[in-house]
Amino acid sequence: AQTVTQSQPEMSVQEAETVTLSCTYDTSESDYYLFWYKQPPSRQMILVIRQEAYKQQNATENRFSVNFQKAAKSFSLKISDSQLGDAAMYFCAYQGGGGSNYKLTFGKGTLLTVNP
Amino acid sequence: GAGVSQSPSNKVTEKGKDVELRCDPISGHTALYWYRQSLGQGLEFLIYFQGNSAPDKSGLPSDRFSAERTGGSVSTLTIQRTQQEDSAVYLCASSLEMDNYGYTFGSGTRLTVV
């Protein structure tokens, strides 16, 4: 079974600074997808960024980028120019690539605080 | 609808009572998922519906939990004889079939069993 580990229960960053959230995963599959979700106090999980395992290029969405190290099974999220609105719980998630792999497996999350 | 809608937003119930949680997915999304988020934990898969196929109920924690999806749209998660350990946020999500672009989640129902 796949597992996702987020080793940082809490992180903090100063506004306008850069922060990196860590995620590692365990899988025997070669084809899969990785995601970072943001959960603000409203509770709604919002997709931040997505990475396809077969793509070597790291995904980027505006101020959010990932460092995907497939051999190391590592998938960290970098938030540049942090804003107060980035404060939230961040979850790393894994989805297998086969046609029957519809489940997302989540880590336990990292609570990010942004200090003004 | 424009997003995934869940109701109620919050529910407080007495131990031993039954509760029903509702999820209205995005129109056109054939896949629907229920997850449970307990305090300090990640999201735990409960059940998956896809079209007219038999649902994947492998994540339901006990036979007190059941779910149905009527007409391929609205889903109801029912918890019978609630226990204090059932207290959690129950999140619903929907997606297109075989979608690897991530789910769209609702805002969840916070269930508190007292």
Short mmCIF file of C-alpha atoms in Angstrom, two decimals:
data_model
loop_
_atom_site.label_atom_id
_atom_site.label_comp_id
_atom_site.label_asym_id
_atom_site.label_seq_id
_atom_site.Cartn_x
_atom_site.Cartn_y
_atom_site.Cartn_z
CA ALA A 1 0.00 0.00 0.00
CA GLN A 2 1.13 3.50 -0.73
CA THR A 3 2.00 5.81 2.13
CA VAL A 4 2.58 9.55 2.22
CA THR A 5 4.63 11.17 4.95
CA GLN A 6 4.79 14.84 5.86
CA SER A 7 7.45 15.20 8.53
CA GLN A 8 6.72 18.82 9.45
CA PRO A 9 3.52 19.16 11.49
CA GLU A 10 3.95 22.94 11.59
CA MET A 11 5.96 25.55 9.71
CA SER A 12 6.10 29.30 9.84
CA VAL A 13 7.36 31.92 7.40
CA GLN A 14 7.63 35.68 7.28
CA GLU A 15 5.49 37.47 4.75
CA ALA A 16 7.33 37.84 1.41
CA GLU A 17 9.81 35.09 2.31
CA THR A 18 10.10 31.59 0.82
CA VAL A 19 9.16 28.38 2.57
CA THR A 20 9.49 24.71 1.59
CA LEU A 21 7.15 21.99 2.79
CA SER A 22 8.41 18.41 2.69
CA CYS A 23 6.66 15.26 1.52
CA THR A 24 7.92 11.74 0.94
CA TYR A 25 5.98 8.78 -0.32
CA ASP A 26 6.37 5.07 -0.71
CA THR A 27 5.19 3.19 -3.78
CA SER A 28 6.17 0.34 -6.05
CA GLU A 29 4.38 1.87 -9.01
CA SER A 30 6.19 3.68 -11.78
CA ASP A 31 3.23 5.67 -13.04
CA TYR A 32 1.44 7.94 -10.60
CA TYR A 33 0.40 11.48 -9.79
CA LEU A 34 1.24 13.73 -6.88
CA PHE A 35 -0.69 16.68 -5.56
CA TRP A 36 -0.49 19.43 -3.00
CA TYR A 37 -3.77 20.60 -1.52
CA LYS A 38 -4.37 23.65 0.66
CA GLN A 39 -7.03 23.63 3.38
CA PRO A 40 -7.82 27.06 4.84
CA PRO A 41 -10.12 27.48 7.86
CA SER A 42 -13.10 27.25 5.50
CA ARG A 43 -12.22 23.52 5.34
CA GLN A 44 -12.48 23.28 1.57
CA MET A 45 -9.52 21.43 0.07
CA ILE A 46 -8.09 23.49 -2.78
CA LEU A 47 -5.77 21.97 -5.36
CA VAL A 48 -2.51 23.90 -5.43
CA ILE A 49 -0.34 21.95 -7.84
CA ARG A 50 -0.13 18.62 -9.63
CA GLN A 51 2.86 16.57 -10.84
CA GLU A 52 2.88 13.64 -13.23
CA ALA A 53 5.54 11.12 -12.26
CA TYR A 54 6.61 10.44 -15.82
CA LYS A 55 7.45 14.10 -16.35
CA GLN A 56 10.90 15.11 -15.18
CA GLN A 57 10.11 18.79 -15.29
CA ASN A 58 8.96 20.20 -11.97
CA ALA A 59 5.44 21.66 -11.98
CA THR A 60 5.00 25.39 -11.34
CA GLU A 61 1.89 27.44 -10.65
CA ASN A 62 2.68 31.12 -10.12
CA ARG A 63 4.35 31.39 -6.68
CA PHE A 64 4.07 27.65 -6.05
CA SER A 65 6.57 25.14 -7.38
CA VAL A 66 7.61 21.62 -6.55
CA ASN A 67 10.88 19.78 -6.30
CA PHE A 68 10.07 16.28 -7.51
CA GLN A 69 12.80 13.72 -6.91
CA LYS A 70 11.42 10.44 -8.24
CA ALA A 71 14.32 8.23 -7.21
CA ALA A 72 14.21 9.62 -3.68
CA LYS A 73 10.39 9.53 -3.66
CA SER A 74 10.33 13.11 -2.51
CA PHE A 75 7.86 15.83 -3.49
CA SER A 76 8.40 19.14 -1.73
CA LEU A 77 6.38 22.33 -2.21
CA LYS A 78 8.07 25.72 -2.40
CA ILE A 79 6.02 28.83 -1.78
CA SER A 80 7.75 32.01 -2.89
CA ASP A 81 6.87 35.55 -1.79
CA SER A 82 4.60 34.17 0.94
CA GLN A 83 1.36 36.03 1.52
CA LEU A 84 -0.95 36.13 4.52
CA GLY A 85 -3.54 34.26 2.47
CA ASP A 86 -1.17 31.32 2.14
CA ALA A 87 -1.70 30.46 5.79
CA ALA A 88 -3.46 27.09 5.82
CA MET A 89 -3.03 23.37 6.27
CA TYR A 90 -1.18 21.82 3.36
CA PHE A 91 -1.63 18.20 2.38
CA CYS A 92 0.49 16.13 0.05
CA ALA A 93 -1.41 13.41 -1.82
CA TYR A 94 -0.63 10.42 -4.06
CA GLN A 95 -2.73 8.79 -6.77
CA GLY A 96 -1.73 5.70 -8.70
CA GLY A 97 -1.68 5.93 -12.46
CA GLY A 98 -3.60 2.80 -13.42
CA GLY A 99 -7.17 3.00 -14.65
CA SER A 100 -8.51 1.59 -11.40
CA ASN A 101 -6.43 3.89 -9.20
CA TYR A 102 -8.92 6.54 -8.21
CA LYS A 103 -8.12 6.89 -4.53
CA LEU A 104 -6.04 9.73 -3.23
CA THR A 105 -3.75 8.84 -0.32
CA PHE A 106 -2.98 11.83 1.88
CA GLY A 107 -0.26 12.75 4.32
CA LYS A 108 -1.21 14.12 7.72
CA GLY A 109 -0.60 17.70 6.72
CA THR A 110 1.61 20.66 7.57
CA LEU A 111 0.13 23.72 9.22
CA LEU A 112 1.68 26.82 7.67
CA THR A 113 1.63 30.12 9.55
CA VAL A 114 2.53 33.33 7.74
CA ASN A 115 3.78 36.11 10.00
CA PRO A 116 3.31 39.75 8.95
CA GLY B 1 -23.78 23.41 -9.60
CA ALA B 2 -20.64 25.48 -9.62
CA GLY B 3 -19.00 23.55 -6.82
CA VAL B 4 -19.46 20.59 -4.52
CA SER B 5 -22.09 21.40 -1.94
CA GLN B 6 -22.32 19.68 1.43
CA SER B 7 -24.94 19.97 4.13
CA PRO B 8 -25.20 20.53 6.96
CA SER B 9 -22.04 22.51 7.51
CA ASN B 10 -21.98 21.53 11.17
CA LYS B 11 -23.88 18.86 13.05
CA VAL B 12 -23.98 18.15 16.76
CA THR B 13 -25.66 14.91 17.74
CA GLU B 14 -26.08 12.78 20.80
CA LYS B 15 -24.30 9.48 21.10
CA GLY B 16 -26.47 6.70 19.75
CA LYS B 17 -28.44 8.85 17.31
CA ASP B 18 -28.36 8.40 13.53
CA VAL B 19 -27.12 11.18 11.23
CA GLU B 20 -27.30 11.82 7.50
CA LEU B 21 -24.76 13.91 5.64
CA ARG B 22 -25.51 15.15 2.16
CA CYS B 23 -23.26 15.83 -0.82
CA ASP B 24 -24.27 17.46 -4.11
CA PRO B 25 -21.42 17.05 -6.63
CA ILE B 26 -20.51 19.19 -9.59
CA SER B 27 -22.90 18.66 -12.46
CA GLY B 28 -21.42 16.21 -14.95
CA HIS B 29 -18.96 14.66 -12.51
CA THR B 30 -19.57 10.94 -12.53
CA ALA B 31 -17.17 10.06 -9.70
CA LEU B 32 -17.96 10.90 -6.08
CA TYR B 33 -15.83 10.28 -3.01
CA TRP B 34 -16.30 10.51 0.74
CA TYR B 35 -13.34 11.09 3.03
CA ARG B 36 -13.11 11.50 6.79
CA GLN B 37 -10.72 13.91 8.46
CA SER B 38 -10.21 13.31 12.15
CA LEU B 39 -8.43 15.81 14.39
CA GLY B 40 -4.71 15.88 13.62
CA GLN B 41 -5.02 13.24 10.94
CA GLY B 42 -4.92 13.26 7.19
CA LEU B 43 -7.86 12.32 5.06
CA GLU B 44 -9.13 8.77 5.29
CA PHE B 45 -10.92 7.27 2.27
CA LEU B 46 -14.43 6.01 3.02
CA ILE B 47 -16.30 5.23 -0.19
CA TYR B 48 -16.24 5.82 -3.95
CA PHE B 49 -19.07 5.94 -6.46
CA GLN B 50 -18.57 5.84 -10.22
CA GLY B 51 -21.58 5.99 -12.50
CA ASN B 52 -23.69 2.88 -12.28
CA SER B 53 -20.85 0.68 -11.10
CA ALA B 54 -20.89 -0.99 -7.70
CA PRO B 55 -19.38 1.41 -5.17
CA ASP B 56 -16.04 0.79 -3.50
CA LYS B 57 -16.97 0.60 0.17
CA SER B 58 -13.61 -0.67 1.33
CA GLY B 59 -12.91 2.36 3.51
CA LEU B 60 -16.07 2.31 5.60
CA PRO B 61 -14.88 1.76 9.19
CA SER B 62 -17.85 -0.28 10.41
CA ASP B 63 -21.29 -1.51 9.42
CA ARG B 64 -22.76 1.55 11.13
CA PHE B 65 -21.62 3.53 8.10
CA SER B 66 -23.45 3.39 4.79
CA ALA B 67 -23.78 5.59 1.74
CA GLU B 68 -25.90 5.80 -1.32
CA ARG B 69 -25.96 7.85 -4.45
CA THR B 70 -29.29 8.43 -6.12
CA GLY B 71 -29.62 9.06 -9.82
CA GLY B 72 -25.88 9.35 -10.22
CA SER B 73 -25.90 12.71 -8.50
CA VAL B 74 -26.61 13.49 -4.84
CA SER B 75 -25.04 11.23 -2.22
CA THR B 76 -25.98 10.64 1.39
CA LEU B 77 -23.61 9.26 4.02
CA THR B 78 -25.47 7.75 6.96
CA ILE B 79 -23.95 6.95 10.32
CA GLN B 80 -26.12 4.85 12.61
CA ARG B 81 -25.84 4.75 16.39
CA THR B 82 -23.15 7.42 16.41
CA GLN B 83 -20.18 7.08 18.73
CA GLN B 84 -17.81 9.77 20.01
CA GLU B 85 -15.03 8.43 17.79
CA ASP B 86 -17.19 9.31 14.78
CA SER B 87 -16.57 13.00 15.51
CA ALA B 88 -14.69 14.35 12.50
CA VAL B 89 -15.01 16.43 9.37
CA TYR B 90 -16.60 14.47 6.55
CA LEU B 91 -15.47 15.69 3.15
CA CYS B 92 -17.09 14.92 -0.16
CA ALA B 93 -15.38 15.33 -3.52
CA SER B 94 -16.26 14.75 -7.13
CA SER B 95 -14.38 14.37 -10.38
CA LEU B 96 -14.74 13.29 -13.97
CA GLU B 97 -14.35 9.57 -14.58
CA MET B 98 -10.76 8.31 -14.43
CA ASP B 99 -9.61 11.81 -13.69
CA ASN B 100 -6.00 12.30 -12.62
CA TYR B 101 -6.31 16.04 -12.37
CA GLY B 102 -7.38 16.09 -8.76
CA TYR B 103 -10.75 16.10 -7.11
CA THR B 104 -12.96 19.09 -6.36
CA PHE B 105 -13.85 19.05 -2.68
CA GLY B 106 -16.75 20.49 -0.77
CA SER B 107 -16.35 22.37 2.49
CA GLY B 108 -17.26 19.35 4.54
CA THR B 109 -19.58 18.61 7.43
CA ARG B 110 -18.13 18.88 10.92
CA LEU B 111 -19.80 16.18 12.99
CA THR B 112 -19.60 16.36 16.77
CA VAL B 113 -20.97 13.48 18.82
CA VAL B 114 -21.65 14.41 22.44
#
